[in-house]
């Protein structure tokens, strides 16, 4: 027995030594491999996204992209400059420069299908008259390894020798939305990955923008378009059932339907099941980004102000935060870098698409600051998250800000229609479970939750800049706020929507007197913690 | 006896007169009014971005008493607030259960927890009146007592209602202008 143990021990030792000897070799190979050129292809999906317009072409390319990017970064879609994600095409240029990504344009679907034939088992025909059939055809595509097509594309597919895997024309005639997704659930759910769900909402009617579908097809996700409005009856029941089947902290990609429900109902329901919301349905290339790895040993370094020798002045301190800062924000638009400005960070990219974050971090000027968002590790409403999951949610968010070298965090909770404020016990939990945050900002439109603990402030936005506000009106607003809050220093946290660029904000600040002082968000929070002239207050609406 | 009859007649006449609305007092404000964002100026953030729908219901409760109800619908839900107005100029009180949500054009401050607003109407004519509201708003540094002055004016055809507002906290030469059209 002893000799067997000895022999076993020797074998283990041998393999351990072998591993020690080989490990550096393997590391070197990886490093070398990461320097290798990645050859890929790019296609434009620029168009009108109309179901009977450009969508057939766009949907086919996106489903194809999901299939071909399953095992590597092969196909990138270009969206043009009339699209939500203005940075998309610039990110590919960055990949080219920094990650040795070379790409060749493919102009026709026929060429793409020929090139990527080996990834495609066939095609699924959706019913152009029934929007839900388009949505569920993406689920089928992920399961059956097919591309989605409209009737008009069948001859092309047949001529290329692809077989029809499913035909949904007429199949859902007379069925309502709930019945259609119940059918999809019955037929597909058990074959789907349950890591993510894809809500293909967004613009509706004659339009559908399924740019996120590449990720769902690649991962074999379940797609749906069911109302999260509690008044929606059977749709609400079905979507609640789907959410209940997901593990807590699973991802919900896509976006709510602008015609069926609201962002607030969607995030509230998702948070109720401790699920992580990540928008939008228009987000492209997620199946591609995940393959672009960071250089070995890469660490994120954000800009931070020197907070060691701050002096308080009798000023109106103003700090700007742009919502949806990275992605659909004004990152590439005029003025960036000229004044201190904070950008909301989509923290999940740290795991899902770190190279996108690297792109923003590498471009950030000393005036660009990053703030973690939103409520939890993703977009979550803390009041709607079940109590037993809240500490985990906040700890996950804290780990992410630490990994991303961020020390500020933002919260927005619209789960209660009467208030954007938070009760004390939740504010206390943020202080407790997010020790890496030097401060917190709450709200969207202004809110009234203010607290401070050990020099770490929890502030709310005092100002929301609407997209259509003139410079004169905005200046009157800010001056009025300075009147309403007469103590100095006064800490005025300013929310800028993605519609306004930094230059626009500078134009607003220019006519204001010297009493107003724009400071970086980290300095703002530190100063507010040093002299909290705000009144400690929490949600008062029951 | 003659004196008694004369006296009674006098009182009866006074009663009848009192029950007839004064021709000088605002008329025709009652009804449902739909907010017209395109014609309004310096209005609230959520009005501007189209995220809020806004209607106003004015009810004549008799004796020159109006109730002005604001009905706002946001993405998050809907809210209703009531304002009692006496056109004879008596100060009125209204419970204003606004909750925590912000008010005013820039959505900067919220009215505090349920509170009583004081309201006084002045300069009442057939087609217009002025209204002064006194209330407290919640701001980050505590509270602030606001005096909000509104001018309600009906168009000649009675189909458009324009509410022009200024307030003591705002140093701005342009008032907020809310334009409403009578609901059909």
XYZ file of C-alpha atoms in Angstrom:
726
model
C 0.000 0.000 0.000
C 2.783 2.340 0.996
C 4.662 1.662 -2.236
C 1.534 2.436 -4.260
C 1.205 5.723 -2.390
C 4.861 6.476 -2.973
C 4.567 5.660 -6.664
C 1.451 7.839 -6.906
C 3.259 10.613 -5.100
C 6.188 10.358 -7.484
C 3.896 10.566 -10.489
C 2.174 13.663 -9.085
C 5.571 15.228 -8.365
C 6.750 14.458 -11.875
C 3.745 16.167 -13.441
C 4.043 19.134 -11.115
C 7.694 19.589 -12.116
C 6.749 19.211 -15.754
C 4.090 21.874 -15.330
C 6.571 24.234 -13.678
C 9.008 23.715 -16.560
C 6.393 24.078 -19.281
C 4.366 26.921 -17.785
C 6.659 29.759 -18.879
C 6.785 28.239 -22.365
C 3.013 28.208 -22.544
C 2.809 31.771 -21.226
C 5.290 32.881 -23.845
C 3.291 31.186 -26.541
C 0.170 32.935 -25.399
C 1.895 36.277 -25.366
C 3.222 35.655 -28.811
C -0.169 34.495 -30.005
C -1.783 37.682 -28.732
C 0.567 39.652 -30.962
C -0.532 37.633 -33.967
C -2.656 39.298 -36.571
C -6.342 38.476 -36.325
C -7.848 38.281 -39.787
C -11.526 39.034 -39.889
C -14.187 40.415 -42.165
C -16.507 43.377 -41.865
C -19.943 44.056 -43.304
C -22.151 47.083 -43.191
C -25.598 46.780 -41.670
C -26.354 50.452 -42.164
C -29.964 50.812 -43.213
C -33.459 51.602 -42.071
C -34.190 48.458 -39.994
C -37.680 48.317 -41.489
C -39.200 44.838 -41.499
C -40.077 45.134 -45.157
C -37.133 47.404 -45.929
C -33.510 46.728 -44.990
C -34.177 44.361 -42.114
C -34.002 41.100 -44.105
C -30.435 41.910 -45.066
C -29.533 43.220 -41.608
C -31.121 40.319 -39.709
C -29.466 37.751 -41.913
C -26.025 39.296 -41.441
C -26.466 39.587 -37.675
C -27.580 35.965 -37.309
C -24.698 34.885 -39.518
C -22.356 36.929 -37.363
C -23.551 35.071 -34.275
C -22.787 31.719 -35.855
C -19.374 32.564 -37.265
C -18.176 34.342 -34.110
C -18.980 31.408 -31.867
C -15.431 30.165 -31.862
C -13.494 33.278 -32.776
C -13.662 36.878 -33.954
C -14.470 36.586 -37.633
C -17.200 39.024 -38.577
C -17.674 42.641 -37.433
C -20.599 44.768 -38.468
C -20.320 48.466 -39.280
C -23.295 50.601 -38.340
C -22.411 54.009 -39.752
C -22.797 57.397 -38.112
C -26.601 57.522 -37.965
C -26.874 54.969 -35.226
C -26.980 54.799 -31.420
C -23.477 53.419 -31.029
C -21.366 56.094 -32.625
C -18.132 54.568 -31.351
C -18.680 51.182 -33.011
C -16.725 51.783 -36.189
C -13.979 53.618 -34.325
C -13.513 50.624 -32.031
C -12.701 48.442 -35.034
C -10.061 50.954 -36.075
C -8.674 50.724 -32.550
C -8.597 46.939 -32.722
C -6.701 47.247 -35.964
C -4.142 49.538 -34.414
C -3.743 47.978 -30.992
C -4.807 44.363 -31.367
C -3.536 43.568 -34.839
C -7.005 43.035 -36.203
C -6.976 43.164 -39.986
C -10.253 43.092 -41.781
C -11.566 42.720 -45.281
C -14.899 44.201 -46.283
C -17.572 41.885 -47.611
C -20.161 43.716 -49.610
C -22.704 41.055 -50.486
C -24.608 38.557 -48.400
C -24.004 35.955 -51.062
C -20.243 36.377 -50.633
C -20.566 36.218 -46.863
C -22.627 33.049 -46.948
C -20.170 31.461 -49.353
C -17.204 32.418 -47.211
C -18.774 31.259 -43.956
C -20.634 28.252 -45.345
C -19.129 25.824 -42.864
C -20.711 27.633 -39.915
C -24.238 27.577 -41.328
C -26.436 24.518 -41.362
C -29.335 26.197 -43.106
C -31.921 28.904 -42.718
C -35.032 29.754 -40.756
C -37.793 31.680 -42.489
C -39.698 34.171 -40.391
C -43.109 35.606 -41.103
C -42.716 39.264 -42.022
C -46.300 39.927 -41.010
C -45.687 38.721 -37.460
C -42.958 40.573 -35.602
C -42.753 37.962 -32.858
C -41.819 35.337 -35.431
C -38.752 37.411 -36.298
C -37.793 37.577 -32.646
C -38.151 33.861 -32.026
C -36.397 32.989 -35.287
C -33.194 34.230 -33.630
C -33.712 31.697 -30.838
C -34.137 29.014 -33.492
C -31.039 30.268 -35.293
C -28.914 29.792 -32.203
C -30.216 26.304 -31.593
C -30.307 25.061 -35.181
C -27.154 26.855 -36.361
C -29.125 28.653 -39.034
C -29.467 32.173 -40.335
C -32.772 34.030 -40.295
C -34.318 35.005 -43.620
C -37.412 36.628 -45.071
C -39.373 34.970 -47.893
C -37.625 37.060 -50.527
C -34.249 35.602 -49.531
C -35.242 31.942 -49.944
C -34.220 31.714 -53.628
C -30.757 33.045 -52.770
C -30.373 30.564 -49.931
C -31.555 27.697 -52.109
C -29.266 28.709 -54.943
C -26.336 28.575 -52.522
C -27.361 25.097 -51.477
C -28.556 25.853 -47.946
C -31.460 23.868 -46.592
C -34.527 25.200 -44.889
C -34.419 24.342 -41.185
C -37.752 25.908 -40.202
C -40.481 27.893 -41.875
C -42.586 30.106 -39.638
C -44.658 31.708 -42.386
C -48.286 31.419 -41.359
C -47.409 29.270 -38.380
C -48.371 31.834 -35.774
C -51.374 33.237 -37.597
C -54.136 33.985 -35.112
C -51.915 33.526 -32.080
C -51.283 36.346 -29.674
C -47.844 37.326 -28.427
C -48.083 35.254 -25.255
C -49.117 32.171 -27.194
C -46.239 32.628 -29.629
C -43.601 32.873 -26.910
C -45.234 30.066 -24.974
C -44.798 27.984 -28.136
C -41.176 29.133 -28.334
C -40.678 28.274 -24.701
C -42.153 24.806 -25.145
C -39.997 24.090 -28.201
C -36.730 25.882 -27.444
C -36.257 26.637 -23.766
C -34.638 23.338 -22.822
C -32.214 23.617 -25.711
C -31.197 27.193 -24.903
C -28.327 28.403 -22.824
C -29.738 30.008 -19.709
C -26.819 32.286 -19.130
C -28.585 35.213 -20.766
C -31.967 36.246 -22.120
C -32.441 38.658 -24.999
C -35.326 41.143 -24.945
C -35.692 42.246 -28.569
C -37.783 45.291 -27.833
C -36.670 48.838 -28.589
C -38.307 50.475 -31.587
C -41.373 48.544 -32.676
C -44.140 48.822 -35.207
C -42.680 48.345 -38.647
C -39.146 48.379 -37.291
C -36.857 46.045 -35.417
C -33.219 46.661 -34.505
C -31.764 43.316 -33.457
C -28.073 44.231 -33.356
C -27.598 42.419 -30.033
C -28.886 39.216 -31.635
C -25.400 38.128 -32.704
C -24.544 37.543 -29.048
C -27.764 35.620 -28.457
C -27.342 33.463 -31.536
C -23.712 32.764 -30.644
C -24.647 31.702 -27.129
C -27.915 29.951 -27.946
C -30.012 32.364 -25.904
C -33.777 32.633 -25.682
C -35.221 35.756 -27.341
C -38.519 37.361 -26.389
C -40.593 40.501 -26.659
C -43.009 40.317 -23.749
C -44.311 43.232 -21.749
C -42.925 43.681 -18.255
C -45.795 45.977 -17.350
C -47.766 44.297 -14.531
C -50.953 45.359 -16.338
C -49.989 43.254 -19.357
C -51.680 40.118 -18.028
C -50.480 36.946 -19.696
C -47.398 38.567 -21.229
C -46.305 39.747 -17.819
C -46.932 36.328 -16.322
C -44.910 34.588 -18.996
C -41.964 36.947 -18.825
C -41.999 36.681 -15.025
C -41.860 32.916 -15.401
C -38.879 33.192 -17.749
C -37.050 35.451 -15.317
C -37.829 33.116 -12.433
C -36.049 30.330 -14.275
C -32.814 32.279 -14.560
C -30.149 32.025 -11.909
C -29.773 35.225 -9.892
C -27.284 37.624 -11.468
C -27.781 36.199 -14.939
C -27.804 38.758 -17.725
C -30.736 40.268 -19.560
C -29.531 41.774 -22.810
C -31.540 43.813 -25.298
C -33.972 46.485 -24.237
C -37.597 46.968 -23.327
C -40.176 47.714 -25.980
C -40.879 51.400 -26.484
C -44.462 50.517 -27.339
C -45.265 47.947 -24.686
C -43.690 48.740 -21.397
C -41.216 51.054 -19.731
C -37.595 50.974 -18.751
C -38.795 51.230 -15.187
C -41.129 48.251 -15.350
C -38.442 46.213 -17.090
C -35.629 46.932 -14.653
C -37.968 46.600 -11.693
C -39.064 43.120 -12.731
C -35.511 42.080 -13.592
C -34.224 43.354 -10.252
C -36.981 41.484 -8.463
C -35.298 38.300 -9.734
C -31.813 39.746 -9.083
C -31.061 39.749 -12.807
C -28.608 42.106 -14.461
C -29.958 44.391 -17.176
C -27.584 45.408 -19.947
C -28.833 47.472 -22.867
C -29.479 47.989 -25.604
C -31.082 45.934 -28.345
C -29.080 48.118 -30.721
C -25.702 47.154 -29.214
C -23.667 45.562 -32.014
C -20.743 43.145 -32.224
C -20.846 41.641 -28.755
C -20.112 38.196 -30.203
C -16.925 39.690 -31.662
C -15.652 41.856 -28.819
C -15.371 39.023 -26.335
C -12.579 37.463 -28.370
C -10.319 40.491 -28.269
C -8.149 39.808 -25.281
C -6.211 42.321 -23.280
C -2.429 42.081 -23.259
C -1.160 39.763 -20.526
C -0.927 41.557 -17.223
C -2.992 44.502 -18.462
C -4.567 46.514 -15.681
C -7.109 49.268 -16.037
C -5.850 52.654 -14.908
C -8.340 55.469 -14.670
C -7.498 59.108 -14.053
C -7.833 60.309 -10.493
C -7.432 63.749 -9.004
C -4.910 64.400 -6.305
C -7.186 64.507 -3.294
C -4.502 64.957 -0.698
C -4.392 68.755 -0.423
C -7.888 69.953 -1.188
C -9.038 73.308 0.122
C -12.664 74.205 0.453
C -13.840 77.453 -1.080
C -17.127 79.309 -0.731
C -18.207 78.215 -4.174
C -20.948 76.441 -6.034
C -19.081 73.284 -6.960
C -20.378 71.657 -10.134
C -19.535 68.133 -11.328
C -20.802 66.649 -14.567
C -21.776 63.049 -15.166
C -22.881 61.847 -18.558
C -25.305 58.942 -18.516
C -24.712 56.085 -20.933
C -21.321 57.747 -21.228
C -19.504 54.920 -22.943
C -21.333 53.533 -25.932
C -24.188 55.811 -26.877
C -22.706 58.897 -25.242
C -20.865 61.876 -26.621
C -17.382 60.407 -26.295
C -16.361 61.232 -29.849
C -18.191 64.525 -30.029
C -16.748 68.031 -29.526
C -15.255 69.270 -26.309
C -14.159 66.091 -24.581
C -11.068 66.671 -22.471
C -11.537 70.410 -22.087
C -13.321 70.344 -18.731
C -13.552 67.716 -15.995
C -16.278 65.299 -16.974
C -17.419 61.928 -15.689
C -18.549 59.088 -17.923
C -20.766 56.256 -16.778
C -19.026 52.946 -17.344
C -20.753 49.734 -18.432
C -18.908 47.621 -15.927
C -19.936 44.205 -17.270
C -17.634 44.796 -20.233
C -14.801 43.957 -17.856
C -15.787 40.324 -18.310
C -17.734 40.445 -21.578
C -15.730 42.797 -23.728
C -12.686 44.154 -21.903
C -11.078 45.497 -25.064
C -13.928 47.999 -25.464
C -13.094 49.378 -22.053
C -9.431 49.403 -22.975
C -10.398 51.546 -25.982
C -12.044 54.155 -23.745
C -9.404 54.019 -21.037
C -6.642 54.501 -23.595
C -8.384 57.546 -25.078
C -9.307 59.189 -21.778
C -7.699 62.577 -21.174
C -6.796 63.771 -17.661
C -10.217 65.471 -17.631
C -12.144 62.256 -18.343
C -13.245 60.436 -15.211
C -15.068 57.140 -14.940
C -17.899 56.319 -12.589
C -19.258 52.820 -12.018
C -22.933 52.147 -12.759
C -25.759 51.461 -12.153
C -27.221 50.403 -8.831
C -25.466 47.024 -8.863
C -22.969 45.132 -11.028
C -25.262 46.052 -13.932
C -28.372 48.186 -14.201
C -30.416 47.137 -11.182
C -32.868 48.886 -8.877
C -31.662 48.286 -5.316
C -35.108 48.666 -3.768
C -36.451 45.935 -6.048
C -33.601 43.482 -5.463
C -34.635 40.928 -2.830
C -32.943 41.708 0.448
C -31.028 38.432 0.504
C -29.324 39.281 -2.822
C -28.517 42.926 -2.186
C -25.226 42.411 -0.340
C -24.009 40.155 -3.153
C -25.091 42.677 -5.772
C -23.241 45.489 -4.029
C -20.152 43.360 -3.418
C -20.078 42.407 -7.094
C -20.313 46.086 -8.018
C -17.523 46.887 -5.593
C -15.279 44.180 -7.078
C -15.896 45.605 -10.527
C -15.080 49.194 -9.637
C -11.921 47.950 -7.954
C -10.891 45.943 -11.027
C -11.631 48.937 -13.226
C -9.693 51.339 -10.996
C -12.842 53.339 -10.345
C -13.657 54.781 -6.945
C -17.114 56.281 -7.454
C -20.477 54.676 -7.986
C -23.852 55.744 -9.301
C -27.342 54.523 -8.512
C -30.705 55.058 -10.139
C -33.857 53.449 -8.820
C -37.234 54.050 -10.448
C -38.972 51.016 -9.001
C -41.304 53.335 -7.085
C -43.147 55.745 -9.337
C -43.356 58.386 -6.620
C -39.708 58.726 -5.781
C -36.130 58.321 -6.921
C -34.891 58.334 -3.366
C -33.542 55.527 -1.252
C -34.315 54.544 2.307
C -31.573 54.762 4.888
C -30.964 51.040 5.222
C -30.082 50.752 1.524
C -27.783 53.769 1.660
C -26.083 52.148 4.641
C -25.656 48.931 2.668
C -23.872 50.792 -0.126
C -21.498 52.291 2.429
C -20.922 48.880 3.948
C -20.572 46.651 0.902
C -18.808 49.048 -1.433
C -15.734 50.095 0.512
C -13.813 51.003 -2.641
C -16.151 53.899 -3.388
C -15.105 57.281 -2.027
C -18.634 58.490 -2.748
C -21.950 57.768 -4.415
C -24.288 59.667 -6.716
C -27.987 58.888 -6.895
C -30.806 59.758 -9.263
C -31.365 60.675 -12.868
C -33.618 63.608 -12.616
C -32.863 65.259 -9.287
C -33.398 63.267 -6.133
C -33.106 64.079 -2.465
C -31.125 61.345 -0.815
C -28.104 62.818 0.922
C -25.883 61.295 3.553
C -22.267 61.136 4.592
C -20.331 58.480 6.430
C -16.694 58.769 7.446
C -16.119 61.467 4.872
C -17.764 59.453 2.079
C -20.788 61.319 0.717
C -23.907 59.852 -0.779
C -25.317 62.627 -2.962
C -28.150 62.969 -5.394
C -28.250 64.822 -8.668
C -29.492 68.375 -8.229
C -29.805 69.057 -11.911
C -30.896 67.189 -15.006
C -30.175 68.872 -18.305
C -32.937 68.148 -20.773
C -31.862 67.779 -24.385
C -33.750 70.854 -25.539
C -32.784 73.321 -22.817
C -31.281 76.530 -24.147
C -28.093 77.953 -22.657
C -30.055 80.871 -21.226
C -32.652 78.634 -19.593
C -30.050 76.247 -18.207
C -28.112 79.164 -16.735
C -31.300 80.440 -15.109
C -31.847 76.964 -13.685
C -28.362 76.800 -12.203
C -28.594 80.292 -10.762
C -31.929 79.412 -9.227
C -30.417 76.312 -7.665
C -27.705 78.503 -6.171
C -30.478 80.685 -4.701
C -32.414 77.736 -3.354
C -29.267 76.371 -1.737
C -27.662 79.450 -0.158
C -24.906 77.839 1.915
C -21.409 77.730 0.479
C -19.894 75.516 -0.584
C -22.890 74.163 -2.413
C -22.422 70.839 -4.192
C -24.393 70.759 -7.419
C -24.249 67.407 -9.171
C -25.217 67.801 -12.808
C -26.591 65.000 -14.984
C -26.005 65.313 -18.710
C -27.835 63.075 -21.133
C -26.039 61.526 -24.061
C -27.666 64.052 -26.422
C -25.513 66.898 -25.139
C -21.797 66.978 -25.794
C -19.088 68.488 -23.624
C -18.921 71.602 -25.784
C -22.634 72.205 -25.122
C -22.050 71.939 -21.386
C -19.104 74.354 -21.623
C -21.371 76.833 -23.385
C -23.778 76.630 -20.460
C -21.076 77.203 -17.865
C -19.361 80.086 -19.627
C -21.842 82.901 -18.772
C -22.052 81.897 -15.116
C -20.084 83.922 -12.607
C -16.931 83.008 -10.759
C -19.005 81.629 -7.929
C -19.497 78.494 -10.009
C -16.523 76.167 -10.091
C -16.376 73.027 -12.214
C -14.403 70.258 -10.529
C -13.733 66.590 -11.284
C -16.284 64.259 -9.791
C -13.811 62.630 -7.402
C -12.722 66.030 -6.074
C -16.378 67.036 -5.824
C -17.203 63.992 -3.728
C -14.181 64.388 -1.521
C -14.975 68.055 -0.875
C -18.612 67.219 -0.186
C -17.458 64.656 2.342
C -15.222 67.265 4.001
C -17.960 69.871 4.354
C -21.375 68.301 3.885
C -23.496 71.409 3.577
C -26.343 69.282 2.253
C -28.968 68.046 4.650
C -28.982 64.339 5.446
C -32.242 63.035 4.090
C -33.665 59.789 2.723
C -36.776 58.606 0.967
C -39.826 59.856 2.772
C -42.522 58.428 0.517
C -43.795 55.141 1.806
C -95.596 95.780 6.877
C -94.670 97.616 3.711
C -91.257 98.114 5.181
C -91.031 94.405 5.962
C -91.998 93.504 2.401
C -89.522 95.989 1.023
C -86.819 94.582 3.313
C -87.618 91.005 2.361
C -87.648 91.894 -1.306
C -84.294 93.543 -0.849
C -82.785 90.449 0.797
C -84.339 88.160 -1.798
C -82.896 90.297 -4.555
C -79.491 90.205 -2.886
C -79.668 86.432 -2.637
C -80.575 86.074 -6.305
C -77.827 88.459 -7.289
C -75.333 86.617 -5.152
C -76.224 83.349 -6.801
C -75.593 84.751 -10.284
C -71.930 84.601 -11.213
C -70.425 88.020 -11.357
C -69.745 89.108 -14.935
C -66.347 90.290 -13.788
C -65.216 86.885 -12.486
C -63.389 84.319 -14.554
C -65.723 82.277 -16.664
C -65.253 79.285 -18.897
C -62.157 77.840 -17.309
C -63.892 74.605 -16.425
C -63.121 71.489 -18.360
C -60.251 69.277 -19.385
C -57.192 70.955 -20.881
C -54.488 69.214 -22.870
C -50.966 70.524 -22.586
C -49.334 71.682 -25.823
C -45.605 71.267 -25.532
C -44.855 72.877 -28.875
C -46.368 76.241 -27.905
C -45.060 76.292 -24.350
C -41.831 77.933 -23.236
C -39.290 77.382 -20.482
C -41.186 74.371 -19.260
C -40.089 71.351 -17.264
C -37.393 68.930 -18.190
C -39.642 65.968 -18.586
C -42.186 67.989 -20.512
C -39.452 69.033 -22.879
C -38.081 65.584 -23.445
C -41.522 64.223 -24.084
C -41.339 61.829 -21.177
C -44.264 63.356 -19.369
C -47.849 63.842 -20.494
C -49.746 66.593 -18.821
C -53.422 67.474 -18.596
C -55.275 69.888 -16.403
C -58.842 69.521 -15.205
C -60.596 72.628 -13.890
C -63.848 72.164 -12.032
C -66.205 74.916 -10.960
C -67.434 74.024 -7.504
C -69.773 77.029 -7.264
C -69.450 80.218 -5.214
C -66.380 81.208 -7.224
C -64.501 78.173 -6.103
C -62.392 76.360 -8.657
C -60.468 73.143 -8.296
C -57.444 72.891 -10.573
C -56.178 69.348 -10.952
C -52.842 68.556 -12.530
C -52.722 65.123 -14.103
C -49.229 64.102 -15.089
C -48.119 60.816 -16.529
C -44.476 59.887 -16.616
C -42.756 56.733 -17.672
C -42.769 55.743 -14.054
C -46.459 56.258 -13.403
C -49.030 58.972 -13.025
C -49.754 61.616 -10.431
C -52.610 63.887 -9.567
C -52.520 67.049 -7.508
C -55.385 69.383 -6.611
C -55.352 73.080 -6.018
C -58.307 74.908 -4.459
C -58.866 78.435 -5.723
C -61.345 81.065 -4.619
C -61.904 83.725 -7.231
C -63.247 86.206 -4.708
C -59.737 86.428 -3.337
C -60.120 84.417 -0.154
C -57.006 82.515 0.816
C -57.474 78.796 0.274
C -55.584 75.745 1.384
C -54.798 72.616 -0.608
C -53.269 69.352 0.413
C -50.503 68.671 -2.032
C -49.397 65.055 -1.965
C -46.631 65.333 -4.520
C -44.326 62.725 -3.068
C -40.607 62.979 -3.658
C -40.656 63.783 -7.334
C -39.226 67.016 -8.489
C -41.241 69.978 -9.700
C -40.410 73.150 -11.602
C -39.032 73.599 -15.003
C -35.635 72.127 -14.337
C -36.823 69.373 -12.047
C -34.494 70.614 -9.385
C -36.540 70.410 -6.278
C -39.441 68.468 -4.934
C -42.259 69.640 -2.864
C -41.791 68.199 0.573
C -43.830 65.511 2.256
C -47.565 66.124 2.139
C -48.058 69.750 2.946
C -50.692 72.436 2.847
C -50.335 75.049 0.145
C -51.725 78.508 0.585
C -53.306 79.997 -2.511
C -54.779 83.430 -3.223
C -56.430 84.661 -6.412
C -56.296 88.312 -7.446
C -57.067 90.514 -10.450
C -59.937 88.316 -11.504
C -61.595 89.290 -14.764
C -63.971 87.427 -17.053
C -61.123 85.735 -18.888
C -58.180 85.800 -16.556
C -56.992 85.699 -13.002
C -53.752 85.773 -11.085
C -52.889 83.174 -8.542
C -50.252 83.288 -5.855
C -49.184 80.024 -4.230
C -47.062 79.747 -1.118
C -45.332 76.477 -0.400
C -42.100 74.892 0.727
C -39.798 72.944 -1.527
C -37.206 70.404 -0.630
C -33.686 71.117 -1.812
C -30.392 69.486 -1.059
C -29.577 71.931 1.709
C -32.995 71.655 3.336
C -36.103 73.606 2.396
C -36.989 76.880 0.690
C -40.201 78.882 0.840
C -41.412 79.553 -2.651
C -43.897 82.108 -3.855
C -45.226 81.060 -7.230
C -47.206 83.587 -9.252
C -49.363 82.352 -12.093
C -51.477 84.244 -14.581
C -54.320 82.194 -16.094
C -55.653 83.646 -19.342
C -58.310 82.331 -21.663
C -58.229 83.074 -25.362
C -61.128 85.024 -26.862
C -62.693 81.853 -28.243
C -62.249 80.071 -24.919
C -60.323 77.212 -26.500
C -56.829 78.011 -25.335
C -55.648 78.520 -21.803
C -52.238 80.081 -21.190
C -50.642 79.874 -17.771
C -47.664 82.158 -17.246
C -45.546 81.564 -14.159
C -42.792 83.328 -12.247
C -41.371 82.546 -8.825
C -39.350 84.336 -6.195
C -36.380 81.997 -6.457
C -35.803 82.502 -10.146
C -33.980 85.527 -11.509
C -34.884 85.196 -15.125
C -36.604 87.622 -17.415
C -38.572 84.955 -19.263
C -41.522 83.405 -17.436
C -42.498 79.792 -17.895
C -45.440 79.597 -20.304
C -47.731 76.585 -20.325
C -50.222 76.449 -23.168
C -53.286 74.211 -23.005
C -56.013 73.457 -25.498
C -59.507 72.549 -24.448
C -60.149 68.843 -24.838
C -62.911 68.151 -27.328
